[in-house]
Short mmCIF file of C-alpha atoms in Angstrom, two decimals:
data_model
loop_
_atom_site.label_atom_id
_atom_site.label_comp_id
_atom_site.label_asym_id
_atom_site.label_seq_id
_atom_site.Cartn_x
_atom_site.Cartn_y
_atom_site.Cartn_z
CA MET A 1 10.10 -12.21 3.51
CA LEU A 2 6.36 -12.41 2.55
CA GLN A 3 4.77 -15.30 0.72
CA ILE A 4 1.09 -15.27 -0.03
CA THR A 5 -0.41 -18.45 -1.44
CA ASN A 6 -3.78 -19.07 -3.08
CA ILE A 7 -5.86 -16.25 -1.70
CA HIS A 8 -9.56 -16.49 -2.38
CA LYS A 9 -12.20 -13.89 -1.36
CA SER A 10 -15.80 -13.53 -2.29
CA PHE A 11 -18.46 -11.06 -1.23
CA GLY A 12 -21.72 -12.94 -1.57
CA ARG A 13 -21.69 -14.49 -5.00
CA ASN A 14 -19.08 -12.03 -6.27
CA GLU A 15 -15.69 -13.68 -6.35
CA ILE A 16 -13.11 -11.01 -6.00
CA LEU A 17 -9.83 -12.98 -5.62
CA LYS A 18 -9.45 -16.27 -7.52
CA GLY A 19 -6.31 -17.87 -6.11
CA VAL A 20 -3.71 -15.21 -5.91
CA ASP A 21 -0.09 -16.03 -5.15
CA LEU A 22 2.41 -13.24 -4.27
CA THR A 23 6.14 -13.28 -3.24
CA VAL A 24 7.83 -10.25 -1.81
CA SER A 25 11.49 -10.01 -0.85
CA LYS A 26 13.03 -7.63 1.67
CA GLY A 27 13.65 -4.22 0.05
CA ASP A 28 11.20 -4.93 -2.83
CA VAL A 29 8.81 -2.18 -4.07
CA VAL A 30 5.94 -4.18 -5.66
CA VAL A 31 3.45 -2.11 -7.61
CA ILE A 32 0.02 -3.69 -8.34
CA LEU A 33 -1.78 -2.23 -11.34
CA GLY A 34 -5.15 -3.02 -12.80
CA PRO A 35 -8.60 -1.64 -13.67
CA SER A 36 -11.16 -0.95 -10.97
CA GLY A 37 -12.67 -4.02 -9.53
CA SER A 38 -9.70 -6.23 -10.34
CA GLY A 39 -9.15 -7.17 -6.64
CA LYS A 40 -6.09 -5.02 -5.96
CA THR A 41 -7.33 -3.41 -2.79
CA THR A 42 -9.05 -6.55 -1.53
CA LEU A 43 -5.75 -8.39 -1.76
CA LEU A 44 -4.02 -5.72 0.34
CA ARG A 45 -6.86 -5.76 2.94
CA CYS A 46 -6.74 -9.65 3.17
CA ILE A 47 -2.90 -9.48 3.81
CA ASN A 48 -3.41 -7.16 6.72
CA PHE A 49 -6.68 -8.81 7.98
CA LEU A 50 -8.75 -5.79 7.28
CA GLU A 51 -10.80 -8.46 5.41
CA ARG A 52 -10.82 -12.19 6.13
CA ALA A 53 -9.88 -14.19 3.09
CA ASP A 54 -12.03 -17.33 2.41
CA LYS A 55 -8.92 -19.40 1.69
CA GLY A 56 -5.10 -18.95 1.50
CA THR A 57 -2.03 -18.79 3.64
CA ALA A 58 0.54 -16.04 4.40
CA SER A 59 4.13 -16.40 5.63
CA PHE A 60 5.95 -13.48 7.18
CA GLY A 61 9.41 -14.84 7.86
CA GLU A 62 9.01 -17.42 10.51
CA ILE A 63 5.22 -16.80 10.93
CA THR A 64 2.79 -18.79 8.68
CA VAL A 65 -0.95 -18.21 9.19
CA ASP A 66 -4.12 -19.50 7.63
CA LEU A 67 -5.78 -16.35 6.32
CA ARG A 68 -9.34 -17.69 7.00
CA ASN A 69 -8.78 -19.19 10.46
CA ALA A 70 -5.97 -17.17 11.94
CA SER A 71 -6.36 -16.63 15.69
CA LYS A 72 -6.41 -13.14 17.27
CA LYS A 73 -2.85 -13.68 18.42
CA GLU A 74 -1.77 -14.59 14.92
CA VAL A 75 -3.59 -11.53 13.46
CA LEU A 76 -1.80 -9.24 16.01
CA ALA A 77 1.57 -10.83 15.12
CA VAL A 78 1.00 -10.14 11.36
CA ARG A 79 -0.21 -6.59 12.00
CA LYS A 80 3.05 -5.95 13.98
CA LYS A 81 4.95 -6.75 10.76
CA THR A 82 2.75 -4.62 8.48
CA ALA A 83 1.47 -1.04 8.31
CA PHE A 84 -1.35 0.29 6.02
CA VAL A 85 -1.65 3.61 4.27
CA PHE A 86 -5.22 4.31 3.26
CA GLN A 87 -6.80 6.13 0.33
CA ASN A 88 -8.66 8.55 2.54
CA TYR A 89 -5.97 9.18 5.29
CA ASN A 90 -8.07 7.73 8.17
CA LEU A 91 -6.73 10.30 10.64
CA PHE A 92 -8.35 11.12 13.93
CA HIS A 93 -9.74 14.62 13.42
CA ASN A 94 -9.61 15.55 17.03
CA LYS A 95 -5.89 14.77 17.36
CA THR A 96 -2.85 16.78 16.12
CA ALA A 97 -0.47 15.32 13.48
CA LEU A 98 1.93 14.32 16.26
CA GLU A 99 -0.79 12.66 18.25
CA ASN A 100 -2.05 10.79 15.13
CA VAL A 101 1.46 9.43 14.46
CA ALA A 102 2.15 8.56 18.13
CA GLU A 103 -1.16 6.75 18.68
CA GLY A 104 -0.08 3.37 17.34
CA LEU A 105 3.00 3.26 19.45
CA ILE A 106 1.17 4.35 22.62
CA ILE A 107 -1.95 2.17 22.17
CA GLY A 108 -0.69 -0.72 20.03
CA ARG A 109 2.87 -1.05 21.31
CA LYS A 110 2.27 0.25 24.87
CA MET A 111 5.17 2.75 24.57
CA ASN A 112 5.54 5.66 26.96
CA LYS A 113 4.46 8.95 25.63
CA GLU A 114 7.74 10.69 25.70
CA LYS A 115 9.45 8.01 23.55
CA ALA A 116 6.52 7.82 21.27
CA TYR A 117 6.32 11.49 20.70
CA GLY A 118 10.04 11.56 20.03
CA LEU A 119 9.75 8.86 17.31
CA ALA A 120 6.59 10.51 15.94
CA LYS A 121 8.50 13.81 15.45
CA GLU A 122 11.30 11.93 13.59
CA ALA A 123 8.67 10.37 11.35
CA LEU A 124 6.95 13.70 10.62
CA ASP A 125 10.41 15.28 9.84
CA GLN A 126 10.97 12.42 7.36
CA VAL A 127 7.86 13.28 5.36
CA GLY A 128 8.56 16.98 5.43
CA LEU A 129 6.16 18.03 8.23
CA THR A 130 8.55 19.43 10.77
CA HIS A 131 6.45 22.56 11.34
CA LYS A 132 3.08 20.77 11.46
CA TYR A 133 3.39 18.73 14.64
CA ASP A 134 0.55 20.64 16.34
CA ALA A 135 -1.69 21.04 13.28
CA TYR A 136 -5.10 19.26 13.21
CA PRO A 137 -6.23 17.44 10.01
CA SER A 138 -8.65 20.17 9.22
CA GLN A 139 -5.68 22.62 9.07
CA LEU A 140 -3.72 20.37 6.67
CA SER A 141 -4.03 20.00 2.80
CA GLY A 142 -4.99 16.58 1.48
CA GLY A 143 -1.25 15.93 0.55
CA GLN A 144 -0.22 16.88 4.05
CA GLN A 145 -2.96 14.61 5.70
CA GLN A 146 -1.64 11.80 3.53
CA ARG A 147 1.91 12.47 4.52
CA VAL A 148 0.87 12.19 8.20
CA GLY A 149 -0.67 8.89 7.26
CA ILE A 150 2.64 7.77 5.83
CA ALA A 151 4.45 8.89 8.94
CA ARG A 152 1.97 6.94 10.99
CA ALA A 153 3.02 3.77 9.05
CA ILE A 154 6.77 4.31 9.10
CA VAL A 155 7.04 5.14 12.77
CA LEU A 156 5.99 1.49 13.45
CA SER A 157 9.13 0.25 11.62
CA PRO A 158 7.10 -2.48 9.96
CA ASP A 159 8.61 -5.23 7.76
CA VAL A 160 6.33 -4.05 4.85
CA ILE A 161 4.12 -0.99 4.26
CA LEU A 162 0.97 -1.56 2.24
CA PHE A 163 -0.23 1.47 0.21
CA ASP A 164 -3.75 1.45 -1.06
CA GLU A 165 -4.05 4.01 -3.91
CA PRO A 166 -2.42 6.73 -1.57
CA THR A 167 -2.87 9.50 -4.11
CA SER A 168 -6.38 8.65 -5.44
CA ALA A 169 -8.14 11.15 -3.11
CA LEU A 170 -5.85 14.00 -3.78
CA ASP A 171 -6.18 17.06 -6.12
CA PRO A 172 -3.81 16.58 -9.05
CA GLU A 173 -1.40 19.37 -7.94
CA LEU A 174 -0.89 17.55 -4.56
CA VAL A 175 -0.12 14.11 -5.96
CA GLY A 176 3.59 14.89 -6.62
CA GLU A 177 4.44 15.71 -2.94
CA VAL A 178 3.15 12.34 -1.74
CA LEU A 179 4.82 10.42 -4.51
CA GLU A 180 8.15 12.11 -3.71
CA VAL A 181 7.86 11.04 -0.10
CA MET A 182 7.09 7.48 -1.24
CA LYS A 183 10.19 7.50 -3.52
CA THR A 184 12.42 8.53 -0.60
CA ILE A 185 11.00 5.75 1.55
CA ALA A 186 11.58 3.32 -1.28
CA LYS A 187 15.17 4.45 -1.71
CA SER A 188 15.78 3.91 2.09
CA GLY A 189 15.17 0.14 1.49
CA THR A 190 11.68 -0.10 2.94
CA THR A 191 9.71 -3.01 1.63
CA MET A 192 6.54 -1.67 0.03
CA ILE A 193 3.41 -3.11 -1.79
CA VAL A 194 1.73 -0.25 -3.62
CA VAL A 195 -1.68 -0.38 -5.28
CA THR A 196 -1.71 2.71 -7.62
CA HIS A 197 -2.78 4.21 -10.93
CA GLU A 198 0.38 6.36 -10.98
CA MET A 199 2.21 4.86 -13.94
CA SER A 200 5.26 7.06 -13.72
CA PHE A 201 5.80 5.88 -10.03
CA ALA A 202 5.52 2.29 -11.10
CA ARG A 203 8.08 2.80 -13.91
CA ASP A 204 10.53 4.75 -11.89
CA VAL A 205 10.42 3.03 -8.45
CA ALA A 206 8.95 -0.47 -8.78
CA SER A 207 11.34 -3.48 -8.51
CA HIS A 208 8.44 -5.67 -9.49
CA VAL A 209 5.17 -4.86 -11.34
CA ILE A 210 2.00 -6.97 -11.11
CA PHE A 211 -1.07 -6.51 -13.32
CA MET A 212 -4.25 -7.84 -12.11
CA ASP A 213 -7.64 -8.26 -13.72
CA GLY A 214 -10.72 -10.23 -12.72
CA GLY A 215 -9.29 -11.28 -9.37
CA GLN A 216 -6.16 -12.94 -10.90
CA ILE A 217 -2.60 -11.94 -11.71
CA VAL A 218 -2.48 -11.66 -15.43
CA GLU A 219 1.13 -10.83 -15.80
CA GLU A 220 4.16 -9.85 -13.57
CA GLY A 221 7.72 -8.92 -14.10
CA SER A 222 10.11 -5.96 -13.86
CA ALA A 223 8.88 -2.46 -14.70
CA HIS A 224 10.79 -2.90 -18.04
CA GLU A 225 9.15 -6.07 -18.82
CA ILE A 226 5.60 -4.85 -18.12
CA PHE A 227 5.82 -1.36 -19.52
CA VAL A 228 8.21 -1.97 -22.61
CA GLN A 229 7.62 -5.69 -23.49
CA PRO A 230 4.36 -6.85 -22.00
CA LYS A 231 3.44 -10.44 -23.11
CA GLU A 232 -0.24 -10.64 -22.39
CA GLU A 233 -2.85 -9.05 -24.67
CA ARG A 234 -4.99 -7.93 -21.68
CA THR A 235 -1.87 -6.03 -20.15
CA LYS A 236 -1.26 -4.41 -23.55
CA GLN A 237 -4.96 -3.27 -23.64
CA PHE A 238 -4.65 -1.73 -20.22
CA LEU A 239 -1.56 0.19 -21.13
CA ARG A 240 -3.16 1.47 -24.35
CA ARG A 241 -6.07 2.77 -22.33
CA VAL A 242 -4.06 4.41 -19.48
CA LEU A 243 -1.17 5.62 -21.55
CA PRO A 244 -2.65 5.97 -25.03
CA GLU A 245 -0.05 8.51 -26.35
CA GLU A 246 2.78 5.91 -25.62
CA TYR A 247 1.30 2.54 -26.47
CA ASN A 248 -1.24 2.96 -29.31
CA TYR A 249 1.42 2.46 -31.88
CA HIS A 250 4.20 0.57 -30.01
CA ILE A 251 2.38 -2.46 -28.54
#
């Protein structure tokens, strides 16, 4: 469904992505792990043209685009197939939850308001915010704001949803509610690429786990292969650091 080939991206002299390849099949939940600065977020942003890659191609089904030279029409075609959930919610503070979710349908898809609001209510129901249609972001907790962000993504019915560390800005006690919503979405068969530091989510939900470091994919495989039988020493070092109580003696 999605094939990314040889993505390169630099900011000035700092080379962030060094020829990354990625294959995602329909219904996959791909989780990308790695230390800060490894290129995880930049990879997601290049896929959705929030950043322009310096080199590489992307194929979304029948569409193949040059990530550096894609036309405006090609960028729009790709964005219709993807949705992005940001770290810091990116909600319009002067709009209600319902208006935030419906905005993409009304502005981006030119849908009439009545139909857009109906679909937006269904999406908010799906993330457990049935009674928050008219609430503004300032009236919502961080977890609720992020759930609005997720509803905004799923209402577009994209081929793939890109999650960029969706729980990193949340207080620890609010992380669980967002992860539960993400697990429900994954069980529905939605294709997802998730950058996260939540190891339990990766182990429980991922169909495929990628470990990145230094702008490259160091190792990839099933959750069992990465968490139980990692092959690369750099992967083992990472797991010992983030899950020391489990891996200091076993890897």
